[in-house]
Amino acid sequence: ASTERIENLKNFGFNVLPVERNSPFLQINYFNGNKPINDEAKNALVSVSEQLIWLNLSGSELENDNWGFLLKLPNVSRLNLSGTTIGNEVVLQLSEFEFLESLNLFGTKVDKDILESLYQTKNLKSLYLGNTEIRSVDTTEISKTGNVSLEVSF
């Protein structure tokens, strides 16, 4: 990503770092809990979507509660949405993400309707569902039909 794009992200309150030294891939964290993420900030994230592979929006609020912009970040492999207002609709679509390996939904509004779809996410290895409406008993049957190597934590 260009220096200009990275500076733009930082101006919106994002912490931008390379995943590894000399890596073109980025990890981005947002810890400006007092200020909701607006549409301009979402567009700034989308502008680096090719290189964005780790995204932490834990505890973040969105100005208009529209999480659909996440669907424009298909290279994300680690996604932390804990403590956000994300719901089933967008999470169901995240199952299409080819590279998604870790998804943290702790303390979100999701329910068991997302499970079947997420168990079909071929590279998903870790799923965190604590403090949601989902209980471990909800995963028992469905875990036999999809990605058997998926580790679900509560």
mmCIF file with all atom_site columns, N, CA and C in Angstrom, residues 16-71:
data_model
loop_
_atom_site.group_PDB
_atom_site.id
_atom_site.type_symbol
_atom_site.label_atom_id
_atom_site.label_alt_id
_atom_site.label_comp_id
_atom_site.label_asym_id
_atom_site.label_entity_id
_atom_site.label_seq_id
_atom_site.pdbx_PDB_ins_code
_atom_site.Cartn_x
_atom_site.Cartn_y
_atom_site.Cartn_z
_atom_site.occupancy
_atom_site.B_iso_or_equiv
_atom_site.pdbx_formal_charge
_atom_site.auth_seq_id
_atom_site.auth_comp_id
_atom_site.auth_asym_id
_atom_site.auth_atom_id
_atom_site.pdbx_PDB_model_num
ATOM 1   N N  . VAL A 1 16 ? -1.672  0.620   11.665 1.00 0.00 ? 16 VAL A N  1
ATOM 2   C CA . VAL A 1 16 ? -1.328  -0.168  10.480 1.00 0.00 ? 16 VAL A CA 1
ATOM 3   C C  . VAL A 1 16 ? 0.109   -0.653  10.615 1.00 0.00 ? 16 VAL A C  1
ATOM 4   N N  . LEU A 1 17 ? 0.281   -1.975  10.528 1.00 0.00 ? 17 LEU A N  1
ATOM 5   C CA . LEU A 1 17 ? 1.608   -2.580  10.629 1.00 0.00 ? 17 LEU A CA 1
ATOM 6   C C  . LEU A 1 17 ? 1.751   -3.687  9.598  1.00 0.00 ? 17 LEU A C  1
ATOM 7   N N  . PRO A 1 18 ? 2.992   -3.965  9.177  1.00 0.00 ? 18 PRO A N  1
ATOM 8   C CA . PRO A 1 18 ? 3.173   -5.144  8.329  1.00 0.00 ? 18 PRO A CA 1
ATOM 9   C C  . PRO A 1 18 ? 2.973   -6.403  9.182  1.00 0.00 ? 18 PRO A C  1
ATOM 10  N N  . VAL A 1 19 ? 2.482   -7.465  8.586  1.00 0.00 ? 19 VAL A N  1
ATOM 11  C CA . VAL A 1 19 ? 2.278   -8.720  9.307  1.00 0.00 ? 19 VAL A CA 1
ATOM 12  C C  . VAL A 1 19 ? 3.620   -9.264  9.792  1.00 0.00 ? 19 VAL A C  1
ATOM 13  N N  . GLU A 1 20 ? 4.628   -9.146  8.955  1.00 0.00 ? 20 GLU A N  1
ATOM 14  C CA . GLU A 1 20 ? 5.997   -9.554  9.289  1.00 0.00 ? 20 GLU A CA 1
ATOM 15  C C  . GLU A 1 20 ? 6.933   -8.494  8.740  1.00 0.00 ? 20 GLU A C  1
ATOM 16  N N  . ARG A 1 21 ? 8.122   -8.505  9.227  1.00 0.00 ? 21 ARG A N  1
ATOM 17  C CA . ARG A 1 21 ? 9.130   -7.584  8.713  1.00 0.00 ? 21 ARG A CA 1
ATOM 18  C C  . ARG A 1 21 ? 9.311   -7.812  7.212  1.00 0.00 ? 21 ARG A C  1
ATOM 19  N N  . ASN A 1 22 ? 9.348   -6.757  6.453  1.00 0.00 ? 22 ASN A N  1
ATOM 20  C CA . ASN A 1 22 ? 9.522   -6.783  4.993  1.00 0.00 ? 22 ASN A CA 1
ATOM 21  C C  . ASN A 1 22 ? 8.371   -7.459  4.243  1.00 0.00 ? 22 ASN A C  1
ATOM 22  N N  . SER A 1 23 ? 7.232   -7.625  4.899  1.00 0.00 ? 23 SER A N  1
ATOM 23  C CA . SER A 1 23 ? 6.071   -8.226  4.242  1.00 0.00 ? 23 SER A CA 1
ATOM 24  C C  . SER A 1 23 ? 5.190   -7.134  3.643  1.00 0.00 ? 23 SER A C  1
ATOM 25  N N  . PRO A 1 24 ? 4.627   -7.382  2.457  1.00 0.00 ? 24 PRO A N  1
ATOM 26  C CA . PRO A 1 24 ? 3.696   -6.407  1.882  1.00 0.00 ? 24 PRO A CA 1
ATOM 27  C C  . PRO A 1 24 ? 2.301   -6.495  2.528  1.00 0.00 ? 24 PRO A C  1
ATOM 28  N N  . PHE A 1 25 ? 2.067   -7.552  3.311  1.00 0.00 ? 25 PHE A N  1
ATOM 29  C CA . PHE A 1 25 ? 0.751   -7.769  3.902  1.00 0.00 ? 25 PHE A CA 1
ATOM 30  C C  . PHE A 1 25 ? 0.587   -6.995  5.199  1.00 0.00 ? 25 PHE A C  1
ATOM 31  N N  . LEU A 1 26 ? -0.642  -6.523  5.425  1.00 0.00 ? 26 LEU A N  1
ATOM 32  C CA . LEU A 1 26 ? -0.901  -5.617  6.537  1.00 0.00 ? 26 LEU A CA 1
ATOM 33  C C  . LEU A 1 26 ? -1.802  -6.220  7.601  1.00 0.00 ? 26 LEU A C  1
ATOM 34  N N  . GLN A 1 27 ? -1.538  -5.799  8.845  1.00 0.00 ? 27 GLN A N  1
ATOM 35  C CA . GLN A 1 27 ? -2.472  -6.023  9.942  1.00 0.00 ? 27 GLN A CA 1
ATOM 36  C C  . GLN A 1 27 ? -2.948  -4.647  10.389 1.00 0.00 ? 27 GLN A C  1
ATOM 37  N N  . ILE A 1 28 ? -4.247  -4.534  10.551 1.00 0.00 ? 28 ILE A N  1
ATOM 38  C CA . ILE A 1 28 ? -4.831  -3.248  10.903 1.00 0.00 ? 28 ILE A CA 1
ATOM 39  C C  . ILE A 1 28 ? -5.722  -3.427  12.125 1.00 0.00 ? 28 ILE A C  1
ATOM 40  N N  . ASN A 1 29 ? -5.529  -2.541  13.100 1.00 0.00 ? 29 ASN A N  1
ATOM 41  C CA . ASN A 1 29 ? -6.299  -2.550  14.339 1.00 0.00 ? 29 ASN A CA 1
ATOM 42  C C  . ASN A 1 29 ? -6.981  -1.200  14.496 1.00 0.00 ? 29 ASN A C  1
ATOM 43  N N  . TYR A 1 30 ? -8.164  -1.235  15.070 1.00 0.00 ? 30 TYR A N  1
ATOM 44  C CA . TYR A 1 30 ? -8.872  0.010   15.364 1.00 0.00 ? 30 TYR A CA 1
ATOM 45  C C  . TYR A 1 30 ? -9.221  0.012   16.840 1.00 0.00 ? 30 TYR A C  1
ATOM 46  N N  . PHE A 1 31 ? -8.645  0.942   17.572 1.00 0.00 ? 31 PHE A N  1
ATOM 47  C CA . PHE A 1 31 ? -8.887  1.003   19.005 1.00 0.00 ? 31 PHE A CA 1
ATOM 48  C C  . PHE A 1 31 ? -9.417  2.359   19.430 1.00 0.00 ? 31 PHE A C  1
ATOM 49  N N  . ASN A 1 32 ? -10.006 3.093   18.520 1.00 0.00 ? 32 ASN A N  1
ATOM 50  C CA . ASN A 1 32 ? -10.533 4.409   18.817 1.00 0.00 ? 32 ASN A CA 1
ATOM 51  C C  . ASN A 1 32 ? -12.009 4.267   19.165 1.00 0.00 ? 32 ASN A C  1
ATOM 52  N N  . GLY A 1 33 ? -12.284 3.565   20.265 1.00 0.00 ? 33 GLY A N  1
ATOM 53  C CA . GLY A 1 33 ? -13.638 3.210   20.647 1.00 0.00 ? 33 GLY A CA 1
ATOM 54  C C  . GLY A 1 33 ? -14.591 4.367   20.832 1.00 0.00 ? 33 GLY A C  1
ATOM 55  N N  . ASN A 1 34 ? -14.061 5.559   21.050 1.00 0.00 ? 34 ASN A N  1
ATOM 56  C CA . ASN A 1 34 ? -14.930 6.718   21.257 1.00 0.00 ? 34 ASN A CA 1
ATOM 57  C C  . ASN A 1 34 ? -15.505 7.248   19.962 1.00 0.00 ? 34 ASN A C  1
ATOM 58  N N  . LYS A 1 35 ? -14.914 6.876   18.851 1.00 0.00 ? 35 LYS A N  1
ATOM 59  C CA . LYS A 1 35 ? -15.324 7.429   17.562 1.00 0.00 ? 35 LYS A CA 1
ATOM 60  C C  . LYS A 1 35 ? -15.758 6.295   16.623 1.00 0.00 ? 35 LYS A C  1
ATOM 61  N N  . PRO A 1 36 ? -17.026 6.292   16.210 1.00 0.00 ? 36 PRO A N  1
ATOM 62  C CA . PRO A 1 36 ? -17.485 5.256   15.270 1.00 0.00 ? 36 PRO A CA 1
ATOM 63  C C  . PRO A 1 36 ? -16.744 5.340   13.933 1.00 0.00 ? 36 PRO A C  1
ATOM 64  N N  . ILE A 1 37 ? -16.600 4.207   13.287 1.00 0.00 ? 37 ILE A N  1
ATOM 65  C CA . ILE A 1 37 ? -15.964 4.148   11.970 1.00 0.00 ? 37 ILE A CA 1
ATOM 66  C C  . ILE A 1 37 ? -16.973 4.662   10.946 1.00 0.00 ? 37 ILE A C  1
ATOM 67  N N  . ASN A 1 38 ? -16.593 5.706   10.204 1.00 0.00 ? 38 ASN A N  1
ATOM 68  C CA . ASN A 1 38 ? -17.513 6.277   9.215  1.00 0.00 ? 38 ASN A CA 1
ATOM 69  C C  . ASN A 1 38 ? -17.247 5.686   7.822  1.00 0.00 ? 38 ASN A C  1
ATOM 70  N N  . ASP A 1 39 ? -18.039 6.105   6.863  1.00 0.00 ? 39 ASP A N  1
ATOM 71  C CA . ASP A 1 39 ? -17.921 5.558   5.505  1.00 0.00 ? 39 ASP A CA 1
ATOM 72  C C  . ASP A 1 39 ? -16.574 5.860   4.874  1.00 0.00 ? 39 ASP A C  1
ATOM 73  N N  . GLU A 1 40 ? -16.010 7.022   5.147  1.00 0.00 ? 40 GLU A N  1
ATOM 74  C CA . GLU A 1 40 ? -14.690 7.359   4.603  1.00 0.00 ? 40 GLU A CA 1
ATOM 75  C C  . GLU A 1 40 ? -13.621 6.420   5.148  1.00 0.00 ? 40 GLU A C  1
ATOM 76  N N  . ALA A 1 41 ? -13.721 6.093   6.433  1.00 0.00 ? 41 ALA A N  1
ATOM 77  C CA . ALA A 1 41 ? -12.757 5.180   7.042  1.00 0.00 ? 41 ALA A CA 1
ATOM 78  C C  . ALA A 1 41 ? -12.905 3.770   6.463  1.00 0.00 ? 41 ALA A C  1
ATOM 79  N N  . LYS A 1 42 ? -14.148 3.351   6.232  1.00 0.00 ? 42 LYS A N  1
ATOM 80  C CA . LYS A 1 42 ? -14.380 2.036   5.612  1.00 0.00 ? 42 LYS A CA 1
ATOM 81  C C  . LYS A 1 42 ? -13.764 2.004   4.214  1.00 0.00 ? 42 LYS A C  1
ATOM 82  N N  . ASN A 1 43 ? -13.946 3.085   3.461  1.00 0.00 ? 43 ASN A N  1
ATOM 83  C CA . ASN A 1 43 ? -13.364 3.150   2.120  1.00 0.00 ? 43 ASN A CA 1
ATOM 84  C C  . ASN A 1 43 ? -11.837 3.106   2.176  1.00 0.00 ? 43 ASN A C  1
ATOM 85  N N  . ALA A 1 44 ? -11.265 3.708   3.207  1.00 0.00 ? 44 ALA A N  1
ATOM 86  C CA . ALA A 1 44 ? -9.807  3.664   3.367  1.00 0.00 ? 44 ALA A CA 1
ATOM 87  C C  . ALA A 1 44 ? -9.342  2.221   3.588  1.00 0.00 ? 44 ALA A C  1
ATOM 88  N N  . LEU A 1 45 ? -10.109 1.442   4.352  1.00 0.00 ? 45 LEU A N  1
ATOM 89  C CA . LEU A 1 45 ? -9.772  0.022   4.539  1.00 0.00 ? 45 LEU A CA 1
ATOM 90  C C  . LEU A 1 45 ? -9.870  -0.732  3.215  1.00 0.00 ? 45 LEU A C  1
ATOM 91  N N  . VAL A 1 46 ? -10.931 -0.485  2.486  1.00 0.00 ? 46 VAL A N  1
ATOM 92  C CA . VAL A 1 46 ? -11.138 -1.162  1.203  1.00 0.00 ? 46 VAL A CA 1
ATOM 93  C C  . VAL A 1 46 ? -10.007 -0.812  0.232  1.00 0.00 ? 46 VAL A C  1
ATOM 94  N N  . SER A 1 47 ? -9.446  0.390   0.344  1.00 0.00 ? 47 SER A N  1
ATOM 95  C CA . SER A 1 47 ? -8.375  0.814   -0.570 1.00 0.00 ? 47 SER A CA 1
ATOM 96  C C  . SER A 1 47 ? -7.101  -0.019  -0.419 1.00 0.00 ? 47 SER A C  1
ATOM 97  N N  . VAL A 1 48 ? -6.959  -0.736  0.697  1.00 0.00 ? 48 VAL A N  1
ATOM 98  C CA . VAL A 1 48 ? -5.779  -1.599  0.895  1.00 0.00 ? 48 VAL A CA 1
ATOM 99  C C  . VAL A 1 48 ? -6.183  -3.074  0.966  1.00 0.00 ? 48 VAL A C  1
ATOM 100 N N  . SER A 1 49 ? -7.346  -3.404  0.403  1.00 0.00 ? 49 SER A N  1
ATOM 101 C CA . SER A 1 49 ? -7.892  -4.757  0.527  1.00 0.00 ? 49 SER A CA 1
ATOM 102 C C  . SER A 1 49 ? -6.980  -5.852  -0.023 1.00 0.00 ? 49 SER A C  1
ATOM 103 N N  . GLU A 1 50 ? -6.177  -5.535  -1.027 1.00 0.00 ? 50 GLU A N  1
ATOM 104 C CA . GLU A 1 50 ? -5.281  -6.549  -1.599 1.00 0.00 ? 50 GLU A CA 1
ATOM 105 C C  . GLU A 1 50 ? -4.238  -7.012  -0.590 1.00 0.00 ? 50 GLU A C  1
ATOM 106 N N  . GLN A 1 51 ? -3.834  -6.114  0.297  1.00 0.00 ? 51 GLN A N  1
ATOM 107 C CA . GLN A 1 51 ? -2.762  -6.420  1.244  1.00 0.00 ? 51 GLN A CA 1
ATOM 108 C C  . GLN A 1 51 ? -3.245  -6.649  2.664  1.00 0.00 ? 51 GLN A C  1
ATOM 109 N N  . LEU A 1 52 ? -4.503  -6.362  2.937  1.00 0.00 ? 52 LEU A N  1
ATOM 110 C CA . LEU A 1 52 ? -5.049  -6.483  4.289  1.00 0.00 ? 52 LEU A CA 1
ATOM 111 C C  . LEU A 1 52 ? -5.408  -7.935  4.589  1.00 0.00 ? 52 LEU A C  1
ATOM 112 N N  . ILE A 1 53 ? -4.653  -8.548  5.526  1.00 0.00 ? 53 ILE A N  1
ATOM 113 C CA . ILE A 1 53 ? -4.952  -9.946  5.846  1.00 0.00 ? 53 ILE A CA 1
ATOM 114 C C  . ILE A 1 53 ? -5.334  -10.161 7.316  1.00 0.00 ? 53 ILE A C  1
ATOM 115 N N  . TRP A 1 54 ? -4.990  -9.231  8.209  1.00 0.00 ? 54 TRP A N  1
ATOM 116 C CA . TRP A 1 54 ? -5.407  -9.326  9.613  1.00 0.00 ? 54 TRP A CA 1
ATOM 117 C C  . TRP A 1 54 ? -6.132  -8.042  9.972  1.00 0.00 ? 54 TRP A C  1
ATOM 118 N N  . LEU A 1 55 ? -7.371  -8.165  10.439 1.00 0.00 ? 55 LEU A N  1
ATOM 119 C CA . LEU A 1 55 ? -8.158  -6.984  10.781 1.00 0.00 ? 55 LEU A CA 1
ATOM 120 C C  . LEU A 1 55 ? -8.800  -7.167  12.145 1.00 0.00 ? 55 LEU A C  1
ATOM 121 N N  . ASN A 1 56 ? -8.540  -6.216  13.031 1.00 0.00 ? 56 ASN A N  1
ATOM 122 C CA . ASN A 1 56 ? -9.102  -6.238  14.371 1.00 0.00 ? 56 ASN A CA 1
ATOM 123 C C  . ASN A 1 56 ? -9.972  -4.999  14.563 1.00 0.00 ? 56 ASN A C  1
ATOM 124 N N  . LEU A 1 57 ? -11.287 -5.224  14.597 1.00 0.00 ? 57 LEU A N  1
ATOM 125 C CA . LEU A 1 57 ? -12.240 -4.144  14.838 1.00 0.00 ? 57 LEU A CA 1
ATOM 126 C C  . LEU A 1 57 ? -12.975 -4.361  16.159 1.00 0.00 ? 57 LEU A C  1
ATOM 127 N N  . SER A 1 58 ? -12.372 -5.114  17.049 1.00 0.00 ? 58 SER A N  1
ATOM 128 C CA . SER A 1 58 ? -12.968 -5.447  18.336 1.00 0.00 ? 58 SER A CA 1
ATOM 129 C C  . SER A 1 58 ? -13.485 -4.203  19.055 1.00 0.00 ? 58 SER A C  1
ATOM 130 N N  . GLY A 1 59 ? -14.731 -4.261  19.470 1.00 0.00 ? 59 GLY A N  1
ATOM 131 C CA . GLY A 1 59 ? -15.334 -3.176  20.223 1.00 0.00 ? 59 GLY A CA 1
ATOM 132 C C  . GLY A 1 59 ? -15.677 -1.939  19.420 1.00 0.00 ? 59 GLY A C  1
ATOM 133 N N  . SER A 1 60 ? -15.509 -2.000  18.128 1.00 0.00 ? 60 SER A N  1
ATOM 134 C CA . SER A 1 60 ? -15.756 -0.826  17.290 1.00 0.00 ? 60 SER A CA 1
ATOM 135 C C  . SER A 1 60 ? -17.236 -0.635  16.988 1.00 0.00 ? 60 SER A C  1
ATOM 136 N N  . GLU A 1 61 ? -17.585 0.611   16.780 1.00 0.00 ? 61 GLU A N  1
ATOM 137 C CA . GLU A 1 61 ? -18.934 0.950   16.322 1.00 0.00 ? 61 GLU A CA 1
ATOM 138 C C  . GLU A 1 61 ? -18.825 1.510   14.915 1.00 0.00 ? 61 GLU A C  1
ATOM 139 N N  . LEU A 1 62 ? -19.863 1.282   14.127 1.00 0.00 ? 62 LEU A N  1
ATOM 140 C CA . LEU A 1 62 ? -19.923 1.854   12.787 1.00 0.00 ? 62 LEU A CA 1
ATOM 141 C C  . LEU A 1 62 ? -20.951 2.964   12.782 1.00 0.00 ? 62 LEU A C  1
ATOM 142 N N  . GLU A 1 63 ? -20.619 4.019   12.065 1.00 0.00 ? 63 GLU A N  1
ATOM 143 C CA . GLU A 1 63 ? -21.498 5.183   12.032 1.00 0.00 ? 63 GLU A CA 1
ATOM 144 C C  . GLU A 1 63 ? -22.929 4.831   11.640 1.00 0.00 ? 63 GLU A C  1
ATOM 145 N N  . ASN A 1 64 ? -23.115 3.978   10.655 1.00 0.00 ? 64 ASN A N  1
ATOM 146 C CA . ASN A 1 64 ? -24.467 3.611   10.221 1.00 0.00 ? 64 ASN A CA 1
ATOM 147 C C  . ASN A 1 64 ? -24.759 2.122   10.402 1.00 0.00 ? 64 ASN A C  1
ATOM 148 N N  . ASP A 1 65 ? -23.937 1.449   11.201 1.00 0.00 ? 65 ASP A N  1
ATOM 149 C CA . ASP A 1 65 ? -24.093 0.030   11.525 1.00 0.00 ? 65 ASP A CA 1
ATOM 150 C C  . ASP A 1 65 ? -24.141 -0.868  10.281 1.00 0.00 ? 65 ASP A C  1
ATOM 151 N N  . ASN A 1 66 ? -23.504 -0.438  9.203  1.00 0.00 ? 66 ASN A N  1
ATOM 152 C CA . ASN A 1 66 ? -23.476 -1.217  7.967  1.00 0.00 ? 66 ASN A CA 1
ATOM 153 C C  . ASN A 1 66 ? -22.134 -1.933  7.856  1.00 0.00 ? 66 ASN A C  1
ATOM 154 N N  . TRP A 1 67 ? -22.168 -3.238  8.100  1.00 0.00 ? 67 TRP A N  1
ATOM 155 C CA . TRP A 1 67 ? -20.946 -4.050  8.089  1.00 0.00 ? 67 TRP A CA 1
ATOM 156 C C  . TRP A 1 67 ? -20.637 -4.626  6.712  1.00 0.00 ? 67 TRP A C  1
ATOM 157 N N  . GLY A 1 68 ? -21.428 -4.309  5.714  1.00 0.00 ? 68 GLY A N  1
ATOM 158 C CA . GLY A 1 68 ? -21.251 -4.871  4.372  1.00 0.00 ? 68 GLY A CA 1
ATOM 159 C C  . GLY A 1 68 ? -19.897 -4.586  3.748  1.00 0.00 ? 68 GLY A C  1
ATOM 160 N N  . PHE A 1 69 ? -19.218 -3.523  4.183  1.00 0.00 ? 69 PHE A N  1
ATOM 161 C CA . PHE A 1 69 ? -17.901 -3.208  3.621  1.00 0.00 ? 69 PHE A CA 1
ATOM 162 C C  . PHE A 1 69 ? -16.908 -4.346  3.840  1.00 0.00 ? 69 PHE A C  1
ATOM 163 N N  . LEU A 1 70 ? -17.130 -5.176  4.856  1.00 0.00 ? 70 LEU A N  1
ATOM 164 C CA . LEU A 1 70 ? -16.218 -6.301  5.111  1.00 0.00 ? 70 LEU A CA 1
ATOM 165 C C  . LEU A 1 70 ? -16.159 -7.248  3.917  1.00 0.00 ? 70 LEU A C  1
ATOM 166 N N  . LEU A 1 71 ? -17.236 -7.310  3.157  1.00 0.00 ? 71 LEU A N  1
ATOM 167 C CA . LEU A 1 71 ? -17.301 -8.209  2.013  1.00 0.00 ? 71 LEU A CA 1
ATOM 168 C C  . LEU A 1 71 ? -16.381 -7.754  0.886  1.00 0.00 ? 71 LEU A C  1
#
